[in-house]
Amino acid sequence: MKKILAKEQLSEEVFRMKFEAPHIARERKAGQFIIIQLDSEFGERIPLTIADADPDEGSVTIIFQTVGRTTHLLADLEVGDHIANVLGPLGHPTHIDNFGTVVCVGGGIGVAPMHPIAQALKAAGNRVIIIMGARNRDLIIMEDEMKKIADELIICTDDGSYGRKDLVTVPLKEICERDPKPDMAVAIGPPIMMKFCAETTRPYEVHTVVSLNTIMVDGTGMCGGCRVTVGGETKFVCVDGPEFDGHKVDFDNMMLRLGSYKEQETLDHEQCHLEMEIKERGLDKE
Amino acid sequence: MSYIPADKLHEEAIKTVKELEGKELKPKDRLSLPRQEMPSQDPEVRKKNMNEVALGYFEEQVKIEAERCLQCKTAPCISGCPVQIDIPGFIKTAAEGDYEKSLSIIKRTSLLPAICGRVCPQEVQCQLPCTVGKSLKDVDLAVSIGRIERFVADWADAKGKKTVPQVKPETGKKVAIIGSGPASITVAADVRREGHEVHMFEAFHKPGGVMVYGIPEFRLPKRIVADEIEALKEMGVKLETNFLVGRTRKIQDLIDKDGFEAVFIGTGAGLPKFMNIEGENLIGVFSANEYLTRVNLMRAYDKERSATPIYQAKKVAVLGGGNVAMDAARSALRMGAAEVHVLYRRTEKEMPARVEEVAHAKEEGITFHFLRSPKRILEGEKGRVRGLEVLKYELGEPDDSGRRRPVEVKNSNYEMEFDTVIVAIGNNSNPLIEKTTPGLDTNKWGNIVADENGKTSMERVFAGGDIVLGAATVILAMGEGRKAAQSINELLSK
């Protein structure tokens, strides 16, 4: 049982939550994730990136978006409540080195997992350019945190309500065209965004690291539910990743696989919203 | 074997017991006693539920089955048991109706009789050398040692006769056990008995290893596993779940920083093998590990309450011929599949699955295709599985292991339609510990190298079970654990 220490709503659907997890706080490195489960008997196990950790306090911070039943239930928890099961840190840590200039592209909630990586890259002496993208102004998160790290910060919204009215690939292309071109790119966000970031950098031969977010069950390498094709080979995201060379990932297969349970997830989500509505309107007490 | 209703079996047994009353049995009489079939749920009913299939012997059946034992002086059965249970001893007391004593004889060497009585492949272990089976020229007619073992364990459980092993005074020495499967359970109990502080680390949210995530409820009720873990806790073993050694903490840190004086690695063989054929990453293709974990550990069979979704399979192909393949096939049926087909590249005779489980699967309506192997998985709409391209095989010359090698028949390929494919061709060792523990030697299959005493190449680090053996059995893992525990206890007594 892990006690929730802090909770904050960053935007309509995005929450930041801090809970106690001393073992994880002690060992975790940038790029790693955890698996959480809200109920030991019937809860599902979901992967979430570690956004931050404080080894002295023994706490770990996650940032998550409410996209289905489990994330809704998580968002319903308050400070002082407990999360039944938290496993981690999982996955390979990001390879951090002084590469030179690195472009970090974060899409939507992907800005959260990008943050510790950008932070570590900066600390290692890199010049860090950050591109943040979201559908609209309300969905832009962690702008202040990113400002502290970035040597250059570019914000894009799809509807132009804030920053540039562009997809993140537009400034990414501009940066690739600079002389000298960047030494590396890191892209984290929805699969379609990572795919197009990789396509953008490919002609410029800028090495592009992506952090994949496949379906997972155990997160320890024992089921292969998270497998992806990378350079023609099958890899397990939970143990071989989550980071891979974006130019080698078969994104089309990965996106199809992400939809494996779509029908059931949609039903479950609708059911969850109904239950929430009943609770909000006090209908359950009638 | 065909299905006989439980009450019919009971009736027969009552009759036979009456005939036996007051009779002095000679070996010839014993050999002519009818071998007792295991009562089970009606196949038509059970294929729609997750309840245990085998119902356990009636008391009269135990009496008859135990009387079949010849009490051989040489007791070849004992050497067939990996932990050398005094089999004639516990069978004799069971025949006399003293189940408490019978169980105490088993418990001297085996910790998990309710589990082993259910899942051990007795036909290749204790029952293989049984004199009765040999005399009747059929190993399937050997004394049903496992079923009697199960009966006495269940009897004690039903009577609430729980025995928590005695623990010697605290020594103040700490031992870390990694994993909570059968090997680890054995080590934990044996080391704790000597008064050492035992911490068991499990990566999943529930302990029990393959007994909770792999073997389905209908073959091994999870309540039984939970009881065994509870007994360990009562002995004072400290259990920490959600702790992945290698990531949450490294082995060297457990020794150098956390004060553990010995470490036992019992992390099993949990890495699923795939076939590396075309189409393996299509939607609808699963490792048996994933499918079974969703069904068992995550309880996806409880559709009302479980949050974990399960793929809605209608026509399923299971690839492989072991117990895991049987478990996956029978689970898929219970999850609502209309048709389940098992494809195996050798013949029924070579199947590693237990005869009993294959028989159960057939009774439930699972179709078997022998000498068949997939060449590739066919893609349908939206990246989903449409079927398999299958190759016919024939048996060629025996290989190193003595089994005749399956050879593909040229140009024999044809297509079969499926919407789901479950790959159950075996597991390898999980490489996480190896990768995160420099100085720990492994062999070319990734198994940890340990000597006959369970010692690894690292000081104070021991290993046993499937991580050393490769995928094996519950009882072999226990036997391995026992040896490692002895070495640990010796090390700590110095």
PDB file of C-alpha atoms in Angstrom, chain A residues 270-284:
ATOM      1  CA  GLU A 270     -18.661   4.454 -20.682  1.00  0.00           C
ATOM      2  CA  GLN A 271     -19.755   2.298 -17.767  1.00  0.00           C
ATOM      3  CA  CYS A 272     -17.268   4.128 -15.573  1.00  0.00           C
ATOM      4  CA  HIS A 273     -18.633   7.530 -16.623  1.00  0.00           C
ATOM      5  CA  LEU A 274     -22.166   6.378 -15.861  1.00  0.00           C
ATOM      6  CA  GLU A 275     -21.079   5.212 -12.424  1.00  0.00           C
ATOM      7  CA  MET A 276     -19.314   8.510 -11.789  1.00  0.00           C
ATOM      8  CA  GLU A 277     -22.383  10.442 -12.847  1.00  0.00           C
ATOM      9  CA  ILE A 278     -24.600   8.370 -10.584  1.00  0.00           C
ATOM     10  CA  LYS A 279     -22.230   9.053  -7.699  1.00  0.00           C
ATOM     11  CA  GLU A 280     -21.940  12.766  -8.446  1.00  0.00           C
ATOM     12  CA  ARG A 281     -25.673  13.198  -8.599  1.00  0.00           C
ATOM     13  CA  GLY A 282     -26.112  11.130  -5.454  1.00  0.00           C
ATOM     14  CA  LEU A 283     -28.358   8.667  -7.284  1.00  0.00           C
ATOM     15  CA  ASP A 284     -26.600   5.733  -5.622  1.00  0.00           C
TER      16      ASP A 284
END
